[in-house]
Short mmCIF file of C-alpha atoms in Angstrom, two decimals:
data_model
loop_
_atom_site.label_atom_id
_atom_site.label_comp_id
_atom_site.label_asym_id
_atom_site.label_seq_id
_atom_site.Cartn_x
_atom_site.Cartn_y
_atom_site.Cartn_z
CA ILE T 13 -161.48 101.97 81.22
CA THR T 14 -159.60 102.92 84.35
CA TYR T 15 -159.81 101.09 87.65
CA GLU T 16 -159.13 104.21 89.69
CA ARG T 17 -158.40 107.89 89.13
CA GLN T 18 -155.53 108.52 86.72
CA PRO T 19 -154.51 112.16 87.22
CA HIS T 20 -151.55 111.80 84.86
CA LEU T 21 -154.10 111.52 82.03
CA ASN T 22 -155.55 114.99 82.76
CA ASN T 23 -155.23 117.30 79.76
CA VAL T 24 -153.77 114.40 77.75
CA TYR T 25 -156.71 112.02 77.17
CA THR T 26 -160.46 112.28 77.57
CA VAL T 27 -161.72 109.88 80.21
CA PHE T 28 -165.42 110.06 80.98
CA GLY T 29 -168.34 107.99 82.15
CA ARG T 30 -169.14 105.79 85.09
CA MET T 31 -169.23 102.05 85.37
CA LEU T 32 -172.59 100.84 86.67
CA ASP T 33 -172.32 97.10 86.25
CA GLY T 34 -169.74 94.46 85.37
CA TRP T 35 -167.24 95.09 88.16
CA GLU T 36 -166.30 91.41 88.16
CA VAL T 37 -165.17 91.79 84.53
CA LEU T 38 -163.05 94.83 85.39
CA ASP T 39 -161.54 92.95 88.34
CA ALA T 40 -160.64 90.07 86.01
CA MET T 41 -159.04 92.51 83.55
CA GLU T 42 -156.94 93.98 86.36
CA ARG T 43 -155.60 90.50 87.18
CA LEU T 44 -154.44 89.70 83.61
CA PRO T 45 -150.72 88.86 83.36
CA VAL T 46 -148.71 91.75 81.93
CA VAL T 47 -145.33 92.37 80.35
CA GLY T 48 -143.24 95.50 80.46
CA GLY T 49 -141.24 97.18 77.77
CA PRO T 50 -138.32 99.58 77.60
CA LYS T 51 -140.65 102.53 76.93
CA LYS T 52 -143.20 103.86 79.40
CA ALA T 53 -145.94 103.46 76.77
CA GLN T 54 -145.26 99.71 76.67
CA ALA T 55 -145.26 99.14 80.42
CA HIS T 56 -147.93 96.97 82.02
CA ARG T 57 -149.50 95.77 78.76
CA PRO T 58 -151.53 92.53 78.99
CA ILE T 59 -149.87 89.53 77.38
CA ASN T 60 -153.23 88.66 75.82
CA PRO T 61 -155.17 91.95 75.65
CA PRO T 62 -158.89 91.65 76.37
CA VAL T 63 -161.39 92.57 73.68
CA ILE T 64 -164.45 94.62 74.61
CA GLU T 65 -167.24 93.07 72.58
CA ARG T 66 -170.20 95.10 73.83
CA VAL T 67 -170.86 98.39 75.62
CA THR T 68 -174.17 99.91 76.67
CA ILE T 69 -174.29 103.69 76.86
CA HIS T 70 -177.03 105.31 78.92
CA ALA T 71 -177.89 108.97 78.31
CA ASN T 72 -178.14 109.69 82.05
CA PRO T 73 -178.45 106.50 84.11
CA LEU T 74 -178.30 108.35 87.44
CA ALA T 75 -181.04 110.91 86.69
CA ASP T 76 -183.76 108.86 88.42
CA GLU T 77 -181.71 108.39 91.61
CA GLY T 78 -182.56 111.98 92.63
#
């Protein structure tokens, strides 16, 4: 889940989809306290990482919006 575009992930990771609901949850995740580490991969990691317990995948939720 990314809060905004992350161009540095292009050709490195697959990021796809669109968030339709639950923005308040994403906002709360963005406000979690973080710690940094000596390596870039450890930077900005939540002290207590959130756990995603449920996801709903729609085949094409925007098809009916024409």
